[in-house]
Amino acid sequence: MADKEDLSGSTPTDKETTLATTSHPVDEEITARSKQNQTHKVKWFHSTFYNALILGICNFLAPGIWGAMNSLGGGGDEKPYLVNTANALTFCLMVLSCFFGTVIVKYIGIKWTFILGTVGYAPFAAGLYTHNRYGTDWLVLFGAALCGLSAGIFWMAEAAIALAYPEPYNQGRFLGFWLSFRVSGQILGGAVNLGINAKDNHAGKVSYTVFELFIALQALAPFVGLLLSPPKKVQRTDGLPVRLRIFEQSWTAELKEVVKLFFSRDFLLIVPLICQAVYSEAVMFTYQGLWFSVRARALGSFLSGIVALISGNLLGAYLDTRRVSLKTRARTSFIVVLGLQGAWWIWGTILVTRYNRTQPVYDWVDPGFGSGFALFLFWVIGFQVNYLYLYFVIGNLAKNEQEVIRIAGLLRGTESAAQAVSYGLSSVSIMGAVGDIYLNFGLWAVALFPAWLVIKEIGVTKGDLKIEREEALRESDSN
C-alpha cells in the first residue's frame, strides 16, 4: 500500500486527521529556511515542475479529451440531448466517488488512486464513437457511468496533488500550468475536427474518425500516470518534504470531518460561487451545438482553448505575485472575474432569446456569426479563470494543512453536483436552448453577495497560512 509512511517520524493519534498536506508553511522550519534564502537543488524527474507536467499530461489525456469531445457541441452529435443526459449521469456518480475518494487513498495511496481515476474515460469516448457511427445509445450511457465512477476519484486525487506538491511561491503558476493541459484538449479536438470537417458548413454530427483518435489518447492516461512521483520522492526547491499521507484511522471518522467542513459557514457561503462557475460548462457547449455548423464548432473548440490557456496562466501569475497584497489580489480578481461574467450573461441572454425565435445555424461565412461566436470564446475564458480562482479561494479558507485536502475534495464534489444538474436540465430541449442561460445568469447574481462576505476577509482574517509564508519570503528577498 503506497504512500502511507509518516515522514515526520511521529506517531499519529486516533484524533489526527486522515489526510495531511505538504506545505506546513508557517512552522519554524519554513520560516528559518526562507530567511536564509536557501534554494535546494533537485533532480528534474522528481521536481515539482516535472510532476506538474505529468499531472497536466494526464489531465489532457483524460478530462482534457473529454472536454474536447464536449467542446465539439453535444459530444459531436447533431443534437446535444443524449450526450447531455450521459454527462448528467457522469456528474451524479462523480459526487459519490469524490466523497468517498479519501477512503480509497487510505488503502492504495494517492498515486494509485490517481491512476485508477484515469481508466474510465476511454469507455465514454468509445460510447460516443459507436453512437456516432452505428447509432448505438446504450454504450454512451454505460461509458458515462464508468467515467463518473473513476473521474470523481481522479478529480479528488489530482486536486490533492496540485495543492500539495508545489512550493508556496509557485502554487498559482502550478495551478495555471496544470489547468492549461485541460484546455489543450479542446485545442487538439478543435484542430483535428477542423481539419477533417473544414468544408462542412452545415449542421450535423462530427466525423467518427475524430473519436478513434480520442479513444487512443485516453487509453494512454493510466500509463502516463505511472510516471508520477509518489509524495515521499518529490523534491522541492525549498527543501521541504511532501507529506501527503494516510493515517490508520476509521474511514467513518474522516467522512464526519468532511461533512463538518461542508456545513461550515465559509464553505456554505461559497457554494453558490462554485455552482455558477461550473454550471456554465453544459450551457456553453449546448449553445455551441445548437446554433453553429460543424466546422464553426470545431473552430470554436480550437480558438477557445487557446484564449483560455492564456487567460488562465495570466491569472495564475497575478495570484502568485508578492508585490500586491493578498487582500488586494483576492478582491481585484473577484471584481474582474465576476464582473466580466455578468457582462457575458447579459450578452448571452439577449442572443439566445433572439436565436430561440429565429432558429439559426451559423457558419463562419454567415452574417451575425461574429457576435454569437465571440460570446462562446468569452464563456470559455470565464470558465477557466473562474475555476482557477476557486482554487485560490479554497486554499485561503483552510485553517490548517489538513483542511486543504478536505476542502479541495468538497470543491470537486460540489462542482460535480452542479454540473449534474446543469447537464440534466440541458438534456431538455427548452432548457438547453434558452432556460439554462437564464438560470446561470440568476446563479451568478445570487452568488455575488455571499461570496463577497468570504472574499473580503482573505488577507484580513483569512489566509493566515499564506500571509505568514509570504512575509517570510519577502524578508528573504530583501536580504
Coordinates of C-alpha atoms in Angstrom, one line a residue:
M1 CA 0.0 0.0 0.0
A2 CA 1.8 3.1 -1.3
D3 CA 2.4 6.4 0.4
K4 CA 1.3 5.6 4.0
E5 CA 4.5 6.4 5.7
D6 CA 4.6 9.3 8.1
L7 CA 7.8 11.0 7.1
S8 CA 7.9 13.1 10.2
G9 CA 8.5 10.1 12.3
S10 CA 5.7 11.0 14.7
T11 CA 3.1 8.6 15.8
P12 CA -0.5 9.7 14.9
T13 CA -3.2 9.6 17.5
D14 CA -6.7 8.4 16.8
K15 CA -7.9 12.0 16.7
E16 CA -5.5 13.0 14.0
T17 CA -7.0 13.5 10.6
T18 CA -6.7 11.1 7.7
L19 CA -5.2 13.4 5.1
A20 CA -2.3 15.8 5.6
T21 CA -1.0 18.2 3.1
T22 CA 2.5 19.0 2.1
S23 CA 3.5 22.5 2.8
H24 CA 3.5 23.2 6.6
P25 CA 4.1 26.8 5.5
V26 CA 4.1 28.5 8.9
D27 CA 6.2 26.3 11.0
E28 CA 9.6 27.4 12.2
E29 CA 11.5 25.2 9.7
I30 CA 10.0 27.1 6.7
T31 CA 10.4 30.5 8.2
A32 CA 14.1 29.8 9.0
R33 CA 14.8 28.5 5.6
S34 CA 13.1 31.3 3.9
K35 CA 15.1 33.9 5.9
Q36 CA 18.3 32.1 4.9
N37 CA 17.1 32.3 1.2
Q38 CA 18.0 28.7 0.7
T39 CA 17.3 27.1 -2.7
H40 CA 17.8 23.4 -2.8
K41 CA 19.0 21.6 -5.9
V42 CA 16.6 18.9 -7.1
K43 CA 16.5 16.1 -9.6
W44 CA 14.3 17.2 -12.5
F45 CA 12.4 13.9 -12.7
H46 CA 11.4 14.3 -9.0
S47 CA 10.9 18.1 -9.1
T48 CA 7.5 19.8 -8.7
F49 CA 7.7 21.1 -12.3
Y50 CA 8.1 17.5 -13.5
N51 CA 5.2 16.3 -11.5
A52 CA 3.1 19.3 -12.7
L53 CA 3.9 18.2 -16.2
I54 CA 2.9 14.6 -15.6
L55 CA -0.3 15.7 -13.8
G56 CA -1.0 18.0 -16.7
I57 CA -0.5 15.4 -19.4
C58 CA -2.9 13.1 -17.6
N59 CA -5.3 15.9 -17.3
F60 CA -5.0 16.5 -21.0
L61 CA -5.5 12.8 -21.9
A62 CA -8.4 12.2 -19.5
P63 CA -10.7 15.2 -18.7
G64 CA -9.0 17.3 -21.4
I65 CA -10.0 15.0 -24.2
W66 CA -13.4 14.7 -22.6
G67 CA -13.6 18.4 -22.8
A68 CA -12.5 18.3 -26.4
M69 CA -15.4 16.0 -27.2
N70 CA -17.9 18.2 -25.5
S71 CA -16.5 21.4 -27.0
L72 CA -17.5 20.0 -30.4
G73 CA -21.0 20.7 -29.3
G74 CA -23.0 17.9 -27.6
G75 CA -20.2 15.4 -27.9
G76 CA -20.1 15.9 -31.7
D77 CA -23.7 14.7 -32.2
E78 CA -26.2 16.5 -34.4
K79 CA -28.4 17.2 -31.3
P80 CA -26.8 17.5 -27.8
Y81 CA -29.6 16.0 -25.7
L82 CA -28.4 12.3 -25.4
V83 CA -24.9 13.4 -24.6
N84 CA -26.2 15.9 -22.0
T85 CA -28.1 13.1 -20.4
A86 CA -24.9 11.0 -20.3
N87 CA -22.9 13.8 -18.8
A88 CA -25.6 14.3 -16.1
L89 CA -25.2 10.7 -15.2
T90 CA -21.4 11.1 -15.1
F91 CA -21.5 14.0 -12.7
C92 CA -24.1 12.4 -10.5
L93 CA -21.7 9.4 -10.0
M94 CA -18.8 11.8 -9.6
V95 CA -20.4 13.3 -6.5
L96 CA -20.4 9.9 -4.9
S97 CA -16.9 8.9 -5.9
C98 CA -15.5 12.4 -4.9
F99 CA -17.0 12.0 -1.5
F100 CA -15.5 8.5 -0.9
G101 CA -12.2 9.2 -2.6
T102 CA -10.3 9.7 0.6
V103 CA -11.2 6.2 1.7
I104 CA -9.6 4.8 -1.5
V105 CA -6.5 6.8 -0.8
K106 CA -6.4 5.2 2.6
Y107 CA -5.9 1.8 1.1
I108 CA -3.9 2.2 -2.1
G109 CA -2.2 5.6 -1.7
I110 CA -2.6 8.9 -3.7
K111 CA -0.6 7.8 -6.7
W112 CA -2.5 4.6 -7.4
T113 CA -5.8 6.4 -6.7
F114 CA -4.8 9.0 -9.3
I115 CA -4.0 6.2 -11.8
L116 CA -7.3 4.4 -11.1
G117 CA -9.2 7.6 -11.8
T118 CA -8.0 7.7 -15.4
V119 CA -9.3 4.4 -16.6
G120 CA -13.0 5.3 -17.0
Y121 CA -12.6 8.0 -19.6
A122 CA -11.9 5.8 -22.7
P123 CA -15.1 3.8 -22.4
F124 CA -17.1 7.0 -22.7
A125 CA -15.3 8.0 -25.9
A126 CA -16.0 4.5 -27.2
G127 CA -19.7 5.1 -26.5
L128 CA -19.7 8.3 -28.5
Y129 CA -17.9 6.5 -31.3
T130 CA -20.4 3.7 -31.6
H131 CA -23.3 6.2 -31.3
N132 CA -21.9 8.4 -33.9
R133 CA -21.1 5.6 -36.4
Y134 CA -23.7 3.0 -35.7
G135 CA -26.4 4.8 -33.8
T136 CA -25.9 2.7 -30.6
D137 CA -27.2 4.5 -27.5
W138 CA -26.6 2.1 -24.5
L139 CA -22.8 2.3 -24.6
V140 CA -22.9 6.1 -24.3
L141 CA -24.7 5.8 -21.0
F142 CA -22.7 2.8 -19.8
G143 CA -19.4 4.6 -20.7
A144 CA -20.7 7.7 -18.9
A145 CA -21.3 5.6 -15.7
L146 CA -17.8 4.2 -15.8
C147 CA -16.4 7.7 -16.4
G148 CA -18.3 9.1 -13.5
L149 CA -17.1 6.4 -11.0
S150 CA -13.5 6.9 -12.0
A151 CA -13.5 10.6 -12.8
G152 CA -14.5 11.6 -9.2
I153 CA -11.6 9.7 -7.9
F154 CA -9.3 11.3 -10.4
W155 CA -10.5 14.8 -9.7
M156 CA -10.1 14.4 -5.9
A157 CA -6.6 12.9 -6.3
E158 CA -5.3 15.5 -8.8
A159 CA -6.7 18.3 -6.7
A160 CA -4.8 17.0 -3.7
I161 CA -1.6 16.7 -5.7
A162 CA -2.0 20.1 -7.3
L163 CA -2.4 21.8 -3.9
A164 CA 0.2 19.7 -2.0
Y165 CA 3.2 19.2 -4.3
P166 CA 4.3 22.8 -5.3
E167 CA 6.4 25.2 -3.3
P168 CA 4.2 28.0 -1.8
Y169 CA 5.6 30.7 -4.1
N170 CA 4.8 28.6 -7.2
Q171 CA 1.3 27.5 -6.4
G172 CA -0.6 29.9 -8.7
R173 CA 1.7 29.2 -11.6
F174 CA 1.5 25.5 -10.9
L175 CA -2.3 25.6 -11.0
G176 CA -2.3 27.7 -14.2
F177 CA 0.2 25.3 -15.9
W178 CA -1.8 22.2 -14.8
L179 CA -5.2 23.6 -15.9
S180 CA -3.6 24.6 -19.2
F181 CA -3.5 21.0 -20.2
R182 CA -7.2 20.6 -19.8
V183 CA -8.0 23.3 -22.3
S184 CA -5.2 21.9 -24.5
G185 CA -7.7 19.0 -25.1
Q186 CA -10.1 21.5 -26.6
I187 CA -7.3 22.9 -28.8
L188 CA -6.4 19.4 -30.1
G189 CA -10.0 18.4 -30.5
G190 CA -10.8 21.5 -32.4
A191 CA -7.7 21.3 -34.6
V192 CA -8.3 17.7 -35.6
N193 CA -12.0 18.2 -36.2
L194 CA -11.4 21.4 -38.1
G195 CA -9.0 19.6 -40.4
I196 CA -11.5 16.8 -41.1
N197 CA -14.7 18.9 -41.4
A198 CA -13.3 22.2 -42.7
K199 CA -15.6 22.0 -45.8
D200 CA -18.8 21.1 -43.9
N201 CA -20.7 24.4 -43.4
H202 CA -24.0 22.7 -42.3
A203 CA -25.4 21.5 -39.0
G204 CA -24.8 17.8 -38.3
K205 CA -22.7 15.4 -36.4
V206 CA -18.9 15.2 -36.3
S207 CA -17.0 12.6 -38.3
Y208 CA -16.5 9.3 -36.3
T209 CA -12.8 9.3 -37.3
V210 CA -12.3 12.0 -34.6
F211 CA -13.4 9.7 -31.9
E212 CA -10.9 6.9 -32.9
L213 CA -8.1 9.3 -32.1
F214 CA -9.8 10.3 -28.8
I215 CA -10.1 6.7 -27.7
A216 CA -6.4 6.0 -28.3
L217 CA -5.3 9.1 -26.4
Q218 CA -7.5 8.4 -23.4
A219 CA -6.3 4.9 -23.2
L220 CA -2.7 6.2 -22.7
A221 CA -3.6 8.1 -19.5
P222 CA -3.0 5.3 -16.9
F223 CA 0.4 4.5 -18.4
V224 CA 1.5 8.2 -18.1
G225 CA 0.2 8.2 -14.5
L226 CA 2.8 5.6 -13.7
L227 CA 5.5 8.3 -14.2
L228 CA 4.1 10.5 -11.3
S229 CA 6.4 10.7 -8.3
P230 CA 4.9 9.4 -5.0
P231 CA 4.9 12.1 -2.3
K232 CA 7.9 10.7 -0.4
K233 CA 10.1 11.1 -3.6
V234 CA 9.0 14.6 -4.6
Q235 CA 11.9 17.1 -4.3
R236 CA 11.1 20.8 -3.7
T237 CA 13.4 23.7 -4.1
D238 CA 12.6 24.9 -0.6
G239 CA 13.9 21.6 0.7
L240 CA 10.7 20.6 2.5
P241 CA 9.3 17.1 2.1
V242 CA 5.8 16.4 0.8
R243 CA 3.7 14.9 3.5
L244 CA 0.6 13.8 1.6
R245 CA -0.1 10.7 3.7
I246 CA -2.8 8.5 5.1
F247 CA -3.0 7.7 8.8
E248 CA -4.6 4.5 10.1
Q249 CA -7.9 5.6 11.4
S250 CA -11.5 4.7 10.7
W251 CA -12.9 5.9 7.4
T252 CA -16.2 6.9 9.1
A253 CA -14.3 9.4 11.2
E254 CA -12.8 11.0 8.1
L255 CA -16.2 11.3 6.5
K256 CA -17.5 13.0 9.6
E257 CA -14.8 15.6 9.3
V258 CA -15.6 16.2 5.6
V259 CA -19.3 16.6 6.4
K260 CA -18.5 19.0 9.2
L261 CA -16.3 21.1 6.9
F262 CA -19.0 21.2 4.3
F263 CA -21.5 22.7 6.7
S264 CA -19.1 25.3 8.0
R265 CA -20.1 29.0 7.5
D266 CA -17.3 29.8 4.9
F267 CA -17.8 26.8 2.7
L268 CA -21.6 27.2 2.5
L269 CA -21.2 30.9 1.6
I270 CA -19.1 29.9 -1.5
V271 CA -21.3 27.1 -2.7
P272 CA -23.2 29.4 -5.0
L273 CA -19.9 30.8 -6.3
I274 CA -18.8 27.2 -7.2
C275 CA -22.2 26.4 -8.8
Q276 CA -22.4 29.5 -11.0
A277 CA -18.8 28.9 -12.2
V278 CA -19.2 25.2 -13.3
Y279 CA -22.8 25.2 -14.3
S280 CA -21.8 27.2 -17.4
E281 CA -19.9 24.2 -19.0
A282 CA -23.1 22.5 -20.2
V283 CA -24.6 25.8 -21.1
M284 CA -21.8 26.9 -23.4
F285 CA -21.3 23.5 -25.1
T286 CA -25.1 23.1 -25.7
Y287 CA -25.2 26.7 -27.0
Q288 CA -22.4 25.8 -29.4
G289 CA -24.0 22.6 -30.6
L290 CA -27.4 24.1 -31.2
W291 CA -26.6 27.3 -33.1
F292 CA -23.4 26.6 -35.1
S293 CA -22.3 24.5 -38.1
V294 CA -19.9 21.6 -37.7
R295 CA -16.8 23.5 -38.8
A296 CA -17.8 26.6 -36.8
R297 CA -18.0 24.3 -33.7
A298 CA -14.5 22.9 -34.5
L299 CA -13.1 26.4 -34.8
G300 CA -14.7 27.4 -31.5
S301 CA -13.2 24.4 -29.8
F302 CA -9.7 25.3 -31.2
L303 CA -9.7 29.0 -30.5
S304 CA -11.5 28.9 -27.2
G305 CA -8.8 26.6 -25.8
I306 CA -6.0 29.0 -26.8
V307 CA -7.6 32.1 -25.2
A308 CA -8.5 30.1 -22.1
L309 CA -4.9 28.9 -21.8
I310 CA -3.5 32.4 -22.0
S311 CA -6.0 34.0 -19.6
G312 CA -5.7 31.2 -17.0
N313 CA -1.9 31.5 -16.9
L314 CA -2.1 35.3 -16.6
L315 CA -4.4 35.0 -13.6
G316 CA -2.2 32.3 -12.0
A317 CA 0.9 34.6 -12.3
Y318 CA -1.0 37.5 -10.8
L319 CA -2.3 35.4 -7.9
D320 CA 1.4 34.5 -7.1
T321 CA 2.8 38.0 -7.2
R322 CA 4.1 39.2 -3.8
R323 CA 4.3 42.9 -4.9
V324 CA 0.5 43.1 -4.4
S325 CA -1.0 42.2 -1.0
L326 CA -3.1 39.1 -0.6
K327 CA -6.2 41.1 0.2
T328 CA -5.8 43.2 -2.9
R329 CA -5.3 40.1 -5.1
A330 CA -8.3 38.4 -3.7
R331 CA -10.6 41.4 -4.2
T332 CA -9.4 42.6 -7.6
S333 CA -9.6 39.2 -9.0
F334 CA -13.1 38.7 -7.7
I335 CA -14.3 42.0 -9.2
V336 CA -12.7 41.4 -12.6
V337 CA -13.6 37.7 -12.9
L338 CA -17.2 38.0 -11.7
G339 CA -17.8 41.4 -13.3
L340 CA -16.9 40.0 -16.7
Q341 CA -19.1 37.0 -16.1
G342 CA -22.0 39.4 -15.5
A343 CA -21.4 41.2 -18.8
W344 CA -21.3 38.0 -20.7
W345 CA -24.5 36.7 -19.2
I346 CA -26.3 39.8 -20.3
W347 CA -24.9 39.4 -23.8
G348 CA -25.9 35.7 -23.8
T349 CA -29.4 36.4 -22.6
I350 CA -30.0 38.8 -25.4
L351 CA -28.6 36.5 -28.1
V352 CA -30.4 33.2 -27.2
T353 CA -33.7 35.0 -26.8
R354 CA -33.3 36.0 -30.4
Y355 CA -31.9 32.6 -31.5
N356 CA -34.9 30.8 -30.0
R357 CA -37.2 32.8 -32.1
T358 CA -35.2 32.7 -35.4
Q359 CA -33.6 29.2 -35.1
P360 CA -30.3 30.0 -36.9
V361 CA -27.4 27.6 -37.7
Y362 CA -24.4 29.9 -38.1
D363 CA -21.4 29.2 -40.3
W364 CA -18.4 31.4 -40.3
V365 CA -19.4 33.0 -43.6
D366 CA -22.9 34.0 -42.3
P367 CA -23.9 37.5 -41.2
G368 CA -24.3 37.6 -37.5
F369 CA -21.8 34.8 -36.8
G370 CA -19.2 37.0 -35.1
S371 CA -21.3 38.2 -32.1
G372 CA -22.5 34.7 -31.2
F373 CA -19.1 33.1 -31.8
A374 CA -17.3 35.7 -29.7
L375 CA -19.6 35.0 -26.8
F376 CA -18.7 31.3 -26.8
L377 CA -15.0 32.3 -26.6
F378 CA -15.6 34.6 -23.7
W379 CA -17.6 32.0 -21.9
V380 CA -14.7 29.5 -22.1
I381 CA -12.3 32.2 -20.8
G382 CA -14.8 32.8 -17.9
F383 CA -14.9 29.1 -17.1
Q384 CA -11.1 28.8 -16.9
V385 CA -10.5 31.9 -14.8
N386 CA -13.5 31.1 -12.5
Y387 CA -12.1 27.6 -12.0
L388 CA -8.6 28.8 -11.1
Y389 CA -9.9 31.5 -8.8
L390 CA -11.9 28.9 -6.9
Y391 CA -8.7 27.0 -6.1
F392 CA -7.1 30.3 -4.9
V393 CA -10.1 30.9 -2.6
I394 CA -10.4 27.5 -1.0
G395 CA -6.6 27.4 -0.5
N396 CA -7.0 30.5 1.7
L397 CA -10.0 29.2 3.6
A398 CA -8.1 26.3 5.1
K399 CA -7.3 26.9 8.7
N400 CA -4.7 24.2 8.8
E401 CA -2.9 21.9 6.4
Q402 CA -5.3 19.0 6.9
E403 CA -8.3 21.1 5.7
V404 CA -6.6 21.9 2.4
I405 CA -7.2 18.4 1.0
R406 CA -10.7 18.1 2.5
I407 CA -11.9 21.4 1.2
A408 CA -10.4 20.6 -2.3
G409 CA -12.4 17.4 -2.3
L410 CA -15.6 19.3 -1.3
L411 CA -14.9 21.7 -4.1
R412 CA -14.8 18.9 -6.6
G413 CA -17.9 17.2 -5.2
T414 CA -19.9 20.4 -5.2
E415 CA -18.7 21.0 -8.8
S416 CA -19.9 17.6 -9.8
A417 CA -23.4 18.1 -8.3
A418 CA -23.8 21.4 -10.0
Q419 CA -22.7 20.0 -13.4
A420 CA -25.0 17.0 -13.0
V421 CA -28.0 19.4 -12.6
S422 CA -26.7 21.5 -15.5
Y423 CA -26.3 18.7 -18.0
G424 CA -29.5 17.1 -16.8
L425 CA -31.5 20.3 -17.5
S426 CA -29.6 20.8 -20.7
S427 CA -30.9 17.5 -22.0
V428 CA -34.4 19.1 -22.0
S429 CA -34.8 21.0 -25.3
I430 CA -36.3 24.2 -23.9
M431 CA -33.8 24.4 -21.1
G432 CA -30.9 23.7 -23.4
A433 CA -32.0 26.3 -25.9
V434 CA -32.6 29.3 -23.5
G435 CA -33.6 28.3 -20.0
D436 CA -30.2 27.2 -18.8
I437 CA -28.7 30.6 -19.8
Y438 CA -31.3 32.4 -17.8
L439 CA -30.8 30.2 -14.9
N440 CA -27.0 30.5 -14.9
F441 CA -27.4 34.3 -15.1
G442 CA -29.5 34.1 -11.9
L443 CA -27.0 31.8 -10.2
W444 CA -24.3 34.4 -10.9
A445 CA -26.4 37.1 -9.3
V446 CA -27.2 35.0 -6.2
A447 CA -23.5 34.1 -5.7
L448 CA -22.1 37.6 -5.5
F449 CA -23.1 38.8 -2.0
P450 CA -22.4 35.6 0.0
A451 CA -19.1 35.1 -1.9
W452 CA -18.1 38.7 -1.1
L453 CA -18.6 38.0 2.6
V454 CA -15.8 35.5 2.4
I455 CA -13.6 37.1 -0.2
K456 CA -13.3 40.4 1.7
E457 CA -11.8 38.5 4.7
I458 CA -9.0 36.9 2.7
G459 CA -5.8 38.7 3.6
V460 CA -7.5 40.2 6.7
T461 CA -8.8 37.4 8.9
K462 CA -8.4 34.5 6.5
G463 CA -5.4 33.2 4.6
D464 CA -3.1 33.3 7.6
L465 CA -1.1 30.4 6.2
K466 CA -0.4 32.3 3.0
I467 CA 0.2 35.6 4.7
E468 CA 2.9 34.3 7.1
R469 CA 4.5 32.3 4.2
E470 CA 4.7 35.4 2.0
E471 CA 6.0 37.7 4.8
A472 CA 8.9 35.2 5.3
L473 CA 9.6 35.2 1.5
R474 CA 9.6 39.0 1.3
E475 CA 12.1 39.2 4.1
S476 CA 14.2 36.6 2.2
D477 CA 14.0 38.6 -1.0
S478 CA 15.1 41.8 0.8
N479 CA 18.2 40.2 2.4

